[in-house]
PDB file of C-alpha atoms in Angstrom:
ATOM      1  CA  MET A   4     -13.444  24.933 -42.720  1.00 58.00           C
ATOM      2  CA  ALA A   5     -13.146  22.351 -39.921  1.00 60.00           C
ATOM      3  CA  THR A   6     -13.274  23.410 -36.286  1.00 62.00           C
ATOM      4  CA  LEU A   7     -11.087  21.857 -33.626  1.00 62.00           C
ATOM      5  CA  SER A   8     -12.294  21.902 -30.010  1.00 64.00           C
ATOM      6  CA  ILE A   9     -10.021  20.679 -27.248  1.00 68.00           C
ATOM      7  CA  HIS A  10     -11.486  20.032 -23.802  1.00 66.00           C
ATOM      8  CA  PHE A  11      -9.113  19.354 -20.922  1.00 68.00           C
ATOM      9  CA  ASN A  12      -9.955  17.820 -17.580  1.00 70.00           C
ATOM     10  CA  PRO A  13      -9.384  20.457 -14.820  1.00 70.00           C
ATOM     11  CA  ALA A  14      -6.692  18.232 -13.278  1.00 70.00           C
ATOM     12  CA  VAL A  15      -4.752  18.392 -16.554  1.00 70.00           C
ATOM     13  CA  ILE A  16      -4.964  22.194 -16.578  1.00 70.00           C
ATOM     14  CA  ALA A  17      -3.743  22.321 -12.966  1.00 70.00           C
ATOM     15  CA  SER A  18      -0.829  20.034 -13.862  1.00 68.00           C
ATOM     16  CA  LEU A  19       0.151  22.223 -16.782  1.00 70.00           C
ATOM     17  CA  ALA A  20      -0.108  25.386 -14.681  1.00 70.00           C
ATOM     18  CA  SER A  21       2.078  23.964 -11.910  1.00 71.00           C
ATOM     19  CA  ALA A  22       4.755  22.457 -14.175  1.00 69.00           C
ATOM     20  CA  SER A  23       8.263  23.744 -13.673  1.00 67.00           C
ATOM     21  CA  ASN A  24      10.874  24.223 -16.377  1.00 64.00           C
ATOM     22  CA  ASP A  25      12.358  20.818 -15.479  1.00 64.00           C
ATOM     23  CA  ASP A  26       9.078  18.924 -15.995  1.00 62.00           C
ATOM     24  CA  THR A  27       8.330  17.128 -19.219  1.00 60.00           C
ATOM     25  CA  ILE A  28       4.648  16.868 -20.044  1.00 62.00           C
ATOM     26  CA  HIS A  29       3.498  14.711 -22.914  1.00 61.00           C
ATOM     27  CA  ILE A  30       0.179  15.536 -24.523  1.00 64.00           C
ATOM     28  CA  THR A  31      -1.355  13.125 -26.978  1.00 62.00           C
ATOM     29  CA  LEU A  32      -4.150  14.258 -29.254  1.00 60.00           C
ATOM     30  CA  THR A  33      -6.301  11.538 -30.723  1.00 62.00           C
ATOM     31  CA  LEU A  34      -8.485  12.486 -33.638  1.00 60.00           C
ATOM     32  CA  GLY A  35     -11.644  10.467 -33.915  1.00 60.00           C
ATOM     33  CA  GLY A  36     -13.874  10.046 -36.926  1.00 56.00           C
ATOM     34  CA  GLY A  37     -15.575  13.396 -36.448  1.00 52.00           C
ATOM     35  CA  GLU A  38     -16.620  12.414 -32.940  1.00 51.00           C
ATOM     36  CA  PRO A  39     -16.787  15.356 -30.532  1.00 49.00           C
ATOM     37  CA  SER A  40     -15.593  13.025 -27.767  1.00 48.00           C
ATOM     38  CA  SER A  41     -11.945  13.006 -28.898  1.00 45.00           C
ATOM     39  CA  GLU A  42      -9.895  13.716 -25.804  1.00 51.00           C
ATOM     40  CA  ALA A  43      -6.478  15.138 -25.046  1.00 49.00           C
ATOM     41  CA  THR A  44      -4.564  13.392 -22.308  1.00 53.00           C
ATOM     42  CA  ALA A  45      -1.392  14.286 -20.478  1.00 51.00           C
ATOM     43  CA  THR A  46       1.069  11.845 -19.009  1.00 69.00           C
ATOM     44  CA  VAL A  47       2.329  13.263 -15.766  1.00 76.00           C
ATOM     45  CA  VAL A  48       4.535  11.553 -13.213  1.00 85.00           C
ATOM     46  CA  PRO A  49       3.546  12.307  -9.618  1.00 89.00           C
ATOM     47  CA  HIS A  50       6.169  13.874  -7.363  1.00 89.00           C
ATOM     48  CA  GLY A  51       6.238  15.246  -3.855  1.00 93.00           C
ATOM     49  CA  PRO A  52       4.811  13.812  -0.629  1.00 95.00           C
ATOM     50  CA  LEU A  53       1.819  12.040  -2.233  1.00 96.00           C
ATOM     51  CA  ALA A  54       3.815  10.425  -5.067  1.00 94.00           C
ATOM     52  CA  ALA A  55       4.556   7.147  -3.261  1.00 95.00           C
ATOM     53  CA  LEU A  56       0.865   6.660  -2.404  1.00 96.00           C
ATOM     54  CA  MET A  57      -0.091   7.305  -6.011  1.00 94.00           C
ATOM     55  CA  GLN A  58       2.587   5.039  -7.465  1.00 93.00           C
ATOM     56  CA  ALA A  59       1.458   2.239  -5.119  1.00 95.00           C
ATOM     57  CA  GLY A  60      -2.143   2.647  -6.293  1.00 94.00           C
ATOM     58  CA  LEU A  61      -3.396   3.728  -2.856  1.00 96.00           C
ATOM     59  CA  LEU A  62      -4.344   7.210  -4.078  1.00 96.00           C
ATOM     60  CA  GLU A  63      -5.432   8.257  -7.563  1.00 94.00           C
ATOM     61  CA  ALA A  64      -5.533  11.506  -9.476  1.00 92.00           C
ATOM     62  CA  GLY A  65      -9.008  12.954  -9.144  1.00 92.00           C
ATOM     63  CA  THR A  66      -9.536  11.595  -5.621  1.00 95.00           C
ATOM     64  CA  GLU A  67     -11.596  13.975  -3.510  1.00 96.00           C
ATOM     65  CA  LEU A  68     -10.315  14.613   0.015  1.00 97.00           C
ATOM     66  CA  THR A  69     -12.342  16.363   2.704  1.00 96.00           C
ATOM     67  CA  PHE A  70     -12.238  17.254   6.373  1.00 96.00           C
ATOM     68  CA  HIS A  71     -14.603  18.744   8.907  1.00 94.00           C
ATOM     69  CA  GLN A  72     -13.585  20.328  12.197  1.00 92.00           C
ATOM     70  CA  ARG A  73     -16.703  20.562  14.351  1.00 92.00           C
ATOM     71  CA  ARG A  74     -15.260  22.716  17.124  1.00 92.00           C
ATOM     72  CA  ALA A  75     -13.927  25.299  14.672  1.00 89.00           C
ATOM     73  CA  ASN A  76     -16.957  24.876  12.387  1.00 92.00           C
ATOM     74  CA  ARG A  77     -14.631  24.488   9.399  1.00 92.00           C
ATOM     75  CA  SER A  78     -14.608  22.191   6.385  1.00 94.00           C
ATOM     76  CA  GLY A  79     -12.269  21.681   3.481  1.00 95.00           C
ATOM     77  CA  ARG A  80     -12.311  19.934   0.123  1.00 95.00           C
ATOM     78  CA  ALA A  81      -9.350  19.175  -2.140  1.00 95.00           C
ATOM     79  CA  VAL A  82      -8.722  17.119  -5.257  1.00 94.00           C
ATOM     80  CA  VAL A  83      -5.514  15.213  -5.978  1.00 94.00           C
ATOM     81  CA  THR A  84      -3.890  16.152  -9.298  1.00 91.00           C
ATOM     82  CA  ALA A  85      -2.012  13.765 -11.587  1.00 90.00           C
ATOM     83  CA  ASP A  86       1.325  15.203 -10.427  1.00 91.00           C
ATOM     84  CA  GLY A  87       0.574  14.708  -6.719  1.00 94.00           C
ATOM     85  CA  GLN A  88      -0.490  18.243  -5.857  1.00 94.00           C
ATOM     86  CA  LEU A  89      -3.755  19.264  -4.179  1.00 95.00           C
ATOM     87  CA  ILE A  90      -6.315  21.662  -5.620  1.00 93.00           C
ATOM     88  CA  VAL A  91      -8.190  23.213  -2.698  1.00 93.00           C
ATOM     89  CA  ASP A  92     -11.634  24.730  -3.178  1.00 91.00           C
ATOM     90  CA  GLY A  93     -11.455  28.511  -3.146  1.00 88.00           C
ATOM     91  CA  HIS A  94      -7.741  28.707  -4.010  1.00 89.00           C
ATOM     92  CA  SER A  95      -6.293  29.403  -7.447  1.00 85.00           C
ATOM     93  CA  SER A  96      -2.958  27.625  -6.966  1.00 88.00           C
ATOM     94  CA  THR A  97      -2.138  24.026  -6.125  1.00 92.00           C
ATOM     95  CA  PHE A  98      -0.499  22.901  -2.890  1.00 95.00           C
ATOM     96  CA  PRO A  99       2.492  20.524  -2.779  1.00 94.00           C
ATOM     97  CA  SER A 100       1.617  18.775   0.493  1.00 96.00           C
ATOM     98  CA  PRO A 101      -1.436  17.798   2.547  1.00 97.00           C
ATOM     99  CA  SER A 102      -0.303  20.033   5.409  1.00 97.00           C
ATOM    100  CA  LYS A 103       0.139  23.110   3.195  1.00 96.00           C
ATOM    101  CA  ALA A 104      -3.318  22.476   1.714  1.00 96.00           C
ATOM    102  CA  ALA A 105      -4.849  22.121   5.191  1.00 96.00           C
ATOM    103  CA  GLU A 106      -3.087  25.272   6.365  1.00 96.00           C
ATOM    104  CA  ALA A 107      -4.597  27.190   3.437  1.00 94.00           C
ATOM    105  CA  VAL A 108      -8.073  26.243   4.670  1.00 94.00           C
ATOM    106  CA  THR A 109      -7.603  26.504   8.437  1.00 94.00           C
ATOM    107  CA  GLY A 110      -5.164  29.408   8.609  1.00 93.00           C
ATOM    108  CA  ASN A 111      -3.113  27.383  11.112  1.00 93.00           C
ATOM    109  CA  VAL A 112      -0.083  25.127  10.884  1.00 95.00           C
ATOM    110  CA  ILE A 113      -1.710  21.688  10.975  1.00 95.00           C
ATOM    111  CA  ASN A 114      -0.947  18.054  10.142  1.00 97.00           C
ATOM    112  CA  GLY A 115      -2.764  17.521   6.853  1.00 97.00           C
ATOM    113  CA  TRP A 116      -1.875  13.808   6.837  1.00 97.00           C
ATOM    114  CA  THR A 117      -4.216  13.203   9.780  1.00 97.00           C
ATOM    115  CA  LEU A 118      -6.811  15.781   8.710  1.00 97.00           C
ATOM    116  CA  TRP A 119      -7.645  14.980   5.055  1.00 97.00           C
ATOM    117  CA  GLN A 120      -9.827  11.926   4.446  1.00 97.00           C
ATOM    118  CA  THR A 121     -11.029  10.003   1.413  1.00 97.00           C
ATOM    119  CA  ARG A 122     -14.766   9.487   0.806  1.00 95.00           C
ATOM    120  CA  GLU A 123     -14.423   6.223   2.712  1.00 96.00           C
ATOM    121  CA  GLY A 124     -13.158   8.123   5.784  1.00 96.00           C
ATOM    122  CA  VAL A 125      -9.549   6.911   5.465  1.00 97.00           C
ATOM    123  CA  THR A 126      -6.942   9.522   6.360  1.00 97.00           C
ATOM    124  CA  LEU A 127      -3.828  10.066   4.277  1.00 97.00           C
ATOM    125  CA  ASP A 128      -1.844   8.996   7.334  1.00 97.00           C
ATOM    126  CA  LYS A 129      -3.657   5.634   7.326  1.00 97.00           C
ATOM    127  CA  LEU A 130      -2.876   5.233   3.600  1.00 97.00           C
ATOM    128  CA  ARG A 131       0.764   5.978   4.355  1.00 96.00           C
ATOM    129  CA  SER A 132       0.729   3.281   7.080  1.00 96.00           C
ATOM    130  CA  ARG A 133      -0.711   0.805   4.550  1.00 94.00           C
ATOM    131  CA  LEU A 134       2.121   1.674   2.177  1.00 94.00           C
ATOM    132  CA  ASP A 135       4.719   1.121   4.896  1.00 93.00           C
ATOM    133  CA  ALA A 136       3.157  -2.278   5.679  1.00 92.00           C
ATOM    134  CA  GLN A 137       3.480  -3.449   2.040  1.00 87.00           C
TER     135      GLN A 137
END
């Protein structure tokens, strides 16, 4: 008897877990010629505060965002999901906005747009300014 193994990217799992009843998620299974590398993909449309950045190509699903606050001796790491949410290290649920994600790490109400940075050191606020300039 044949065995079917399906491996999902963690961002896909997070998207499925955070989907509401109004969301439509399309999953396409491609069967290869016995290759174990056959992948399942989900088509998800980003929504929420990060959606415009993603649709403009300024931010991609899977992008790692970080911050470090020296005075408070605090750091954070988050990953952007395909639907525009943020998965924050140490938290089981996704966050709909950069500020909510930052608040989950710092414990304080804080502007996540100016706090989170890409690997290149560009803040989300700077990306938003680039979008406005286009």
